[in-house]
Coordinates of N, CA and C in Angstrom, one line a residue:
M658 N -7.5 -35.2 -21.0 CA -7.3 -34.9 -19.6 C -6.0 -35.6 -19.1
R659 N -5.3 -34.9 -18.2 CA -4.0 -35.4 -17.8 C -4.3 -36.3 -16.6
N660 N -3.4 -37.3 -16.6 CA -3.6 -38.4 -15.6 C -3.1 -37.8 -14.2
P661 N -3.8 -37.9 -13.1 CA -3.4 -37.4 -11.8 C -2.2 -38.0 -11.3
L662 N -1.8 -39.2 -11.7 CA -0.6 -39.9 -11.3 C 0.6 -39.5 -12.1
F663 N 0.5 -38.6 -13.1 CA 1.6 -38.3 -13.9 C 2.8 -37.7 -13.2
P664 N 2.5 -36.7 -12.2 CA 3.7 -36.1 -11.5 C 4.4 -37.2 -10.7
L665 N 3.6 -38.1 -10.1 CA 4.3 -39.2 -9.3 C 5.1 -40.1 -10.2
L666 N 4.6 -40.4 -11.4 CA 5.4 -41.3 -12.3 C 6.7 -40.6 -12.8
V667 N 6.5 -39.3 -13.0 CA 7.7 -38.5 -13.3 C 8.7 -38.6 -12.3
F668 N 8.2 -38.3 -11.0 CA 9.1 -38.3 -9.8 C 9.8 -39.7 -9.7
L669 N 9.1 -40.7 -9.7 CA 9.6 -42.1 -9.6 C 10.6 -42.3 -10.8
G670 N 10.3 -41.9 -12.0 CA 11.2 -42.1 -13.1 C 12.5 -41.4 -12.9
L671 N 12.5 -40.1 -12.3 CA 13.7 -39.4 -12.1 C 14.5 -40.1 -10.9
I672 N 13.9 -40.7 -10.0 CA 14.6 -41.4 -8.9 C 15.3 -42.6 -9.6
L673 N 14.6 -43.4 -10.3 CA 15.1 -44.6 -11.0 C 16.3 -44.2 -11.9
L674 N 16.2 -43.0 -12.5 CA 17.3 -42.6 -13.4 C 18.5 -42.2 -12.6
E675 N 18.3 -41.6 -11.4 CA 19.5 -41.4 -10.6 C 20.1 -42.6 -10.1
I676 N 19.3 -43.7 -9.7 CA 19.8 -44.9 -9.2 C 20.6 -45.5 -10.3
F677 N 20.1 -45.5 -11.5 CA 20.7 -46.1 -12.7 C 22.2 -45.3 -12.8
G678 N 22.2 -44.0 -12.7 CA 23.4 -43.3 -12.7 C 24.4 -43.7 -11.8
F679 N 23.9 -43.8 -10.5 CA 24.9 -44.3 -9.5 C 25.4 -45.7 -9.7
A680 N 24.6 -46.6 -10.2 CA 25.1 -48.0 -10.5 C 26.2 -47.9 -11.7
W681 N 25.8 -47.1 -12.7 CA 26.7 -47.0 -13.9 C 28.0 -46.4 -13.5
V682 N 28.0 -45.2 -12.8 CA 29.3 -44.7 -12.4 C 30.0 -45.5 -11.4
G683 N 29.2 -46.1 -10.5 CA 29.9 -47.0 -9.5 C 30.5 -48.1 -10.0
G684 N 29.9 -48.7 -11.1 CA 30.6 -49.8 -11.8 C 31.8 -49.4 -12.6
A685 N 31.8 -48.2 -13.0 CA 33.0 -47.7 -13.8 C 34.2 -47.3 -12.9
V686 N 33.9 -46.6 -11.8 CA 35.0 -46.0 -11.0 C 35.0 -46.5 -9.6
G687 N 34.1 -47.4 -9.1 CA 34.0 -47.8 -7.8 C 33.1 -47.1 -6.9
A688 N 32.7 -47.7 -5.7 CA 31.7 -47.2 -4.9 C 32.3 -46.0 -4.1
L689 N 33.6 -46.0 -3.7 CA 34.1 -44.9 -2.8 C 34.3 -43.7 -3.8
A690 N 34.8 -43.8 -4.9 CA 35.0 -42.8 -5.9 C 33.6 -42.1 -6.2
T691 N 32.5 -43.0 -6.4 CA 31.2 -42.5 -6.7 C 30.8 -41.6 -5.6
V692 N 30.9 -42.0 -4.3 CA 30.4 -41.2 -3.2 C 31.3 -39.8 -3.2
A693 N 32.6 -39.9 -3.4 CA 33.4 -38.8 -3.4 C 33.0 -37.8 -4.5
L694 N 32.6 -38.3 -5.7 CA 32.1 -37.5 -6.7 C 30.9 -36.8 -6.4
V695 N 29.9 -37.5 -5.7 CA 28.7 -36.8 -5.3 C 28.9 -35.8 -4.4
V696 N 29.8 -36.0 -3.4 CA 30.1 -35.0 -2.3 C 30.8 -33.8 -3.0
A697 N 31.8 -34.1 -4.0 CA 32.5 -33.0 -4.6 C 31.6 -32.1 -5.4
T698 N 30.6 -32.7 -6.2 CA 29.8 -31.9 -7.0 C 28.9 -31.1 -6.2
A699 N 28.4 -31.6 -5.0 CA 27.6 -30.8 -4.1 C 28.4 -29.6 -3.5
A700 N 29.6 -29.9 -3.1 CA 30.4 -28.8 -2.5 C 30.8 -27.8 -3.6
G701 N 31.2 -28.2 -4.8 CA 31.5 -27.4 -5.9 C 30.3 -26.6 -6.3
G702 N 29.1 -27.2 -6.3 CA 27.9 -26.5 -6.7 C 27.5 -25.4 -5.7
L703 N 27.7 -25.6 -4.5 CA 27.4 -24.7 -3.4 C 28.4 -23.4 -3.5
L704 N 29.6 -23.7 -3.8 CA 30.7 -22.7 -4.0 C 30.3 -21.8 -5.2
L705 N 30.0 -22.5 -6.3 CA 29.6 -21.7 -7.5 C 28.3 -21.0 -7.3
F706 N 27.4 -21.5 -6.6 CA 26.1 -20.8 -6.3 C 26.3 -19.6 -5.5
R707 N 27.2 -19.7 -4.5 CA 27.6 -18.6 -3.6 C 28.1 -17.4 -4.4
V708 N 29.1 -17.7 -5.3 CA 29.8 -16.7 -6.1 C 28.7 -16.1 -7.1
Q709 N 27.9 -16.9 -7.8 CA 27.0 -16.5 -8.8 C 25.9 -15.7 -8.1
G710 N 25.4 -16.2 -6.9 CA 24.5 -15.5 -6.2 C 24.8 -14.1 -5.7
F711 N 26.0 -13.9 -5.2 CA 26.4 -12.5 -4.9 C 26.5 -11.6 -6.1
Y712 N 27.0 -12.1 -7.2 CA 27.1 -11.3 -8.4 C 25.7 -11.0 -8.9
H713 N 24.9 -12.0 -8.9 CA 23.5 -11.8 -9.3 C 22.7 -10.8 -8.5
W714 N 22.9 -10.8 -7.2 CA 22.3 -9.9 -6.2 C 22.7 -8.4 -6.5
R715 N 24.0 -8.2 -6.7 CA 24.5 -6.9 -7.1 C 23.8 -6.3 -8.4
R716 N 23.6 -7.2 -9.4 CA 23.0 -6.9 -10.7 C 21.6 -6.4 -10.4
L717 N 20.8 -7.2 -9.6 CA 19.5 -6.9 -9.3 C 19.4 -5.5 -8.6
Q718 N 20.3 -5.3 -7.6 CA 20.3 -4.0 -6.9 C 20.5 -2.8 -8.0
Q719 N 21.4 -3.0 -8.8 CA 21.7 -1.9 -9.8 C 20.5 -1.6 -10.7
S720 N 19.8 -2.7 -11.2 CA 18.7 -2.6 -12.0 C 17.6 -1.8 -11.3
L721 N 17.4 -2.1 -9.9 CA 16.4 -1.5 -9.2 C 16.7 0.0 -9.0
A722 N 18.0 0.3 -8.7 CA 18.5 1.7 -8.5 C 18.4 2.5 -9.8
Q723 N 18.4 1.9 -11.0 CA 18.2 2.6 -12.2 C 16.7 2.7 -12.6
G724 N 15.8 2.1 -11.8 CA 14.4 2.3 -12.0 C 13.9 1.2 -13.0
E725 N 14.6 0.2 -13.3 CA 14.2 -0.9 -14.2 C 13.5 -2.0 -13.4
V726 N 12.6 -2.7 -14.2 CA 11.9 -3.8 -13.6 C 12.7 -5.0 -13.9
P727 N 13.2 -5.7 -12.9 CA 14.2 -6.8 -13.1 C 13.5 -8.2 -13.2
A728 N 12.5 -8.2 -14.1 CA 11.7 -9.5 -14.1 C 12.6 -10.6 -14.5
R729 N 13.4 -10.4 -15.6 CA 14.4 -11.5 -16.0 C 15.3 -11.9 -14.9
G730 N 15.8 -10.7 -14.2 CA 16.8 -11.0 -13.1 C 16.3 -11.8 -12.0
L731 N 15.0 -11.4 -11.7 CA 14.3 -12.2 -10.5 C 14.2 -13.7 -11.0
L732 N 13.7 -13.9 -12.3 CA 13.6 -15.2 -12.7 C 15.0 -16.0 -12.7
E733 N 16.0 -15.2 -13.1 CA 17.3 -15.8 -13.1 C 17.7 -16.3 -11.7
G734 N 17.4 -15.4 -10.7 CA 17.6 -15.8 -9.3 C 16.8 -17.0 -8.8
W735 N 15.7 -17.2 -9.3 CA 14.9 -18.4 -9.0 C 15.6 -19.6 -9.6
L736 N 16.1 -19.4 -10.9 CA 16.8 -20.5 -11.5 C 18.1 -20.9 -10.8
L737 N 18.7 -19.9 -10.2 CA 20.0 -20.0 -9.4 C 19.5 -21.0 -8.2
M738 N 18.5 -20.6 -7.6 CA 18.0 -21.4 -6.4 C 17.8 -22.8 -6.8
A739 N 17.1 -23.0 -8.0 CA 16.8 -24.4 -8.5 C 18.1 -25.1 -8.7
A740 N 19.0 -24.4 -9.3 CA 20.4 -25.0 -9.5 C 21.0 -25.5 -8.3
A741 N 20.8 -24.7 -7.2 CA 21.5 -25.1 -5.9 C 20.7 -26.3 -5.3
V742 N 19.4 -26.4 -5.5 CA 18.6 -27.5 -5.0 C 19.1 -28.8 -5.8
L743 N 19.2 -28.6 -7.1 CA 19.6 -29.8 -8.0 C 21.0 -30.3 -7.6
L744 N 21.9 -29.4 -7.3 CA 23.3 -29.8 -7.0 C 23.3 -30.4 -5.5
L745 N 22.4 -30.1 -4.7 CA 22.4 -30.7 -3.4 C 21.7 -32.1 -3.4
V746 N 20.9 -32.3 -4.3 CA 20.2 -33.6 -4.4 C 21.3 -34.6 -4.9
P747 N 21.5 -35.7 -4.3 CA 22.4 -36.7 -4.7 C 22.0 -37.3 -6.0
G748 N 22.9 -37.3 -6.9 CA 22.7 -37.8 -8.2 C 23.4 -37.2 -9.3
F749 N 23.8 -37.8 -10.4 CA 24.6 -37.2 -11.4 C 23.7 -36.5 -12.5
F750 N 22.5 -37.0 -12.7 CA 21.6 -36.3 -13.7 C 21.1 -35.0 -13.1
S751 N 20.8 -35.0 -11.8 CA 20.4 -33.7 -11.1 C 21.5 -32.7 -11.1
D752 N 22.7 -33.3 -10.9 CA 23.9 -32.4 -10.9 C 24.1 -31.8 -12.2
A753 N 23.9 -32.5 -13.3 CA 24.2 -32.1 -14.6 C 23.1 -31.0 -15.0
A754 N 21.9 -31.2 -14.5 CA 20.8 -30.1 -14.8 C 21.2 -28.9 -13.9
G755 N 21.7 -29.0 -12.7 CA 22.1 -27.9 -11.9 C 23.2 -27.2 -12.5
A756 N 24.2 -27.9 -13.0 CA 25.4 -27.3 -13.6 C 24.9 -26.5 -14.8
V757 N 24.0 -26.9 -15.7 CA 23.5 -26.2 -16.8 C 22.9 -24.9 -16.3
L758 N 22.2 -24.9 -15.2 CA 21.6 -23.7 -14.8 C 22.5 -22.7 -14.1
L759 N 23.7 -23.2 -13.8 CA 24.8 -22.2 -13.3 C 25.5 -21.5 -14.3
V760 N 25.3 -21.9 -15.6 CA 26.1 -21.2 -16.7 C 25.2 -20.0 -17.1
P761 N 25.8 -18.8 -16.8 CA 25.0 -17.6 -17.1 C 24.3 -17.4 -18.4
P762 N 25.0 -17.7 -19.6 CA 24.3 -17.5 -20.8 C 23.2 -18.5 -20.9
L763 N 23.4 -19.7 -20.5 CA 22.3 -20.7 -20.6 C 21.1 -20.3 -19.7
R764 N 21.5 -19.8 -18.5 CA 20.4 -19.4 -17.6 C 19.6 -18.2 -18.1
R765 N 20.3 -17.2 -18.8 CA 19.7 -16.1 -19.3 C 18.8 -16.5 -20.5
L766 N 19.2 -17.5 -21.3 CA 18.5 -18.0 -22.5 C 17.2 -18.6 -22.0
L767 N 17.3 -19.5 -20.9 CA 16.1 -20.1 -20.3 C 15.1 -19.1 -19.7
A768 N 15.6 -18.1 -19.0 CA 14.8 -17.2 -18.4 C 14.1 -16.4 -19.5
S769 N 14.8 -15.9 -20.5 CA 14.2 -15.2 -21.6 C 13.1 -16.1 -22.2
G770 N 13.3 -17.4 -22.5 CA 12.3 -18.3 -23.1 C 11.1 -18.5 -22.2
I771 N 11.2 -18.5 -20.9 CA 10.1 -18.7 -20.0 C 9.3 -17.3 -20.0
L772 N 10.0 -16.2 -20.1 CA 9.3 -14.9 -20.1 C 8.5 -14.8 -21.5
R773 N 9.2 -15.2 -22.5 CA 8.6 -15.0 -23.9 C 7.3 -16.0 -24.0
R774 N 7.4 -17.1 -23.5 CA 6.3 -18.0 -23.5 C 5.1 -17.6 -22.6
G775 N 5.3 -16.6 -21.8 CA 4.3 -16.1 -20.9 C 4.0 -17.0 -19.7
M776 N 4.9 -17.9 -19.4 CA 4.8 -18.7 -18.1 C 4.9 -17.9 -16.9
V777 N 5.5 -16.8 -16.9 CA 5.6 -15.9 -15.8 C 5.4 -14.5 -16.4
R778 N 4.5 -13.8 -15.7 CA 4.2 -12.4 -16.2 C 4.9 -11.3 -15.3
A779 N 5.4 -10.4 -16.0 CA 6.0 -9.2 -15.4 C 5.2 -8.0 -15.5
H780 N 4.9 -7.4 -14.4 CA 4.0 -6.1 -14.5 C 4.8 -4.9 -13.9
A781 N 4.9 -3.9 -14.6 CA 5.6 -2.7 -14.2 C 4.5 -1.7 -13.9
G782 N 4.6 -1.0 -12.9 CA 3.6 0.1 -12.6 C 3.6 0.4 -11.1
P783 N 2.8 1.3 -10.6 CA 2.8 1.7 -9.2 C 2.3 0.6 -8.4
F784 N 2.8 0.6 -7.1 CA 2.4 -0.4 -6.2 C 0.8 -0.2 -5.9
R785 N 0.2 -1.3 -5.9 CA -1.3 -1.1 -5.6 C -1.5 -2.0 -4.3
G786 N -1.6 -1.3 -3.2 CA -1.9 -2.0 -1.9 C -3.2 -2.6 -1.8
A787 N -3.6 -3.2 -0.7 CA -4.8 -3.9 -0.6 C -6.0 -2.8 -0.5
G788 N -6.9 -3.0 -1.4 CA -8.1 -2.1 -1.5 C -7.8 -0.7 -2.0
G789 N -6.5 -0.5 -2.5 CA -6.2 0.9 -3.0 C -6.0 0.8 -4.5
D790 N -6.1 1.9 -5.1 CA -5.9 1.9 -6.6 C -4.5 2.5 -6.9
G791 N -3.6 2.9 -5.9 CA -2.3 3.4 -6.2 C -2.3 4.9 -6.4
D792 N -3.4 5.5 -6.6 CA -3.5 6.9 -6.9 C -4.1 7.7 -5.6
G793 N -3.8 8.9 -5.6 CA -4.3 9.7 -4.5 C -3.6 9.6 -3.2
P794 N -4.0 10.4 -2.2 CA -3.4 10.4 -0.9 C -3.8 9.3 -0.1
I795 N -3.0 9.0 0.9 CA -3.3 8.0 1.9 C -4.0 8.8 3.1
E796 N -5.2 8.3 3.4 CA -6.0 9.1 4.4 C -5.6 8.6 5.8
G797 N -5.7 9.6 6.8 CA -5.4 9.2 8.1 C -5.2 10.4 8.9
E798 N -5.0 10.3 10.2 CA -4.7 11.4 11.1 C -3.4 11.3 11.8
F799 N -2.8 12.4 12.1 CA -1.6 12.5 12.9 C -1.6 13.7 13.7
R800 N -1.3 13.6 15.0 CA -1.2 14.7 15.8 C 0.0 14.6 16.7
R801 N 0.7 15.7 17.0 CA 1.9 15.7 17.8 C 1.5 16.0 19.2
H802 N 2.1 15.3 20.1 CA 1.9 15.4 21.6 C 3.2 15.8 22.2
D803 N 3.8 16.9 21.8 CA 5.2 17.3 22.2 C 5.2 17.5 23.7
E804 N 4.2 18.1 24.3 CA 4.2 18.5 25.6 C 4.1 17.3 26.5
H805 N 3.5 16.1 26.0 CA 3.4 14.9 26.9 C 4.5 13.9 26.5
A806 N 5.1 14.0 25.5 CA 6.1 13.1 25.0 C 7.5 13.2 25.6
G807 N 7.7 14.2 26.3 CA 9.0 14.5 27.0 C 10.1 14.7 25.9
G808 N 9.7 15.5 24.9 CA 10.8 15.8 24.0 C 10.8 14.9 22.7
R809 N 10.0 13.9 22.7 CA 10.0 13.1 21.6 C 8.6 13.2 20.8
D810 N 8.6 12.9 19.7 CA 7.4 12.9 18.9 C 6.6 11.7 19.2
A811 N 5.3 11.8 19.3 CA 4.5 10.6 19.6 C 3.2 10.6 18.7
L812 N 2.9 9.4 18.3 CA 1.7 9.3 17.5 C 0.4 9.4 18.4
D813 N -0.7 9.6 17.8 CA -1.9 9.7 18.6 C -2.3 8.5 19.3
H814 N -1.9 7.3 18.7 CA -2.3 6.0 19.4 C -1.3 5.7 20.6
D815 N -0.1 6.4 20.7 CA 0.8 6.1 21.8 C 0.0 6.6 23.1
S816 N 0.3 5.8 24.1 CA -0.3 6.1 25.4 C 0.8 6.6 26.4
D817 N 0.5 7.4 27.3 CA 1.4 7.9 28.3 C 1.8 6.9 29.3
D818 N 1.1 5.8 29.4 CA 1.3 4.7 30.2 C 2.4 3.7 29.7
D819 N 2.5 3.7 28.4 CA 3.4 2.8 27.8 C 4.9 3.5 27.7
P820 N 5.9 2.6 28.0 CA 7.2 3.2 28.0 C 7.6 3.4 26.4
P821 N 8.4 4.5 26.2 CA 8.7 4.7 24.8 C 9.6 3.6 24.2
R822 N 9.2 3.2 22.9 CA 9.9 2.1 22.3 C 11.1 2.7 21.5
R823 N 12.2 2.0 21.6 CA 13.4 2.4 20.7 C 13.8 1.4 19.9

C-alpha cells in the first residue's frame, strides 16, 4: 500500500531540489545573475510556448477537419500547457523539464508513450449525449408562429410578451 504522505514528500523534495539549484547557480554566477536567468527562462519559455501553441492549434484544427481523432494532438497540447507551467515556476530543474517538453520530437515521443501505456484512453465514435445512445432521431416539437412573430421565426416556448432576442 502506498504511503499517503508520498505526494507531500515528493513535493517537498522537488522544492528542496530547486533551492539547491538556486544556491548552486547563485554561488557560481552571483545572485543578480541568478535572478536574471530565472526571469529570462520564464520569458523565453512563454515566447516559445506561444509560438508552439499557435502551431499546435493549427495542426489540431487540420486533424479535426480531416475527420481524424486527435488524441495524441490533444495530449501534446496538455504537455505544452505543463511545459508553460514548469517554465513559469521559478527554478532551474523545473525549467529544464519544461524545456524538454517544448521540444516537439520529445513531446511526441512522450505523448505516444503515454497513449501506448494506456494512461489516457482515446475513444472514437459518435457523440453520446446524456441518456442517449447516439442513434436515432432527437425527439421534440417545433411549431412556427409566423403570424405572431412579426416576420421572424419563433419557437413554441417564445412568448409574445418577451421582446425578441438578438
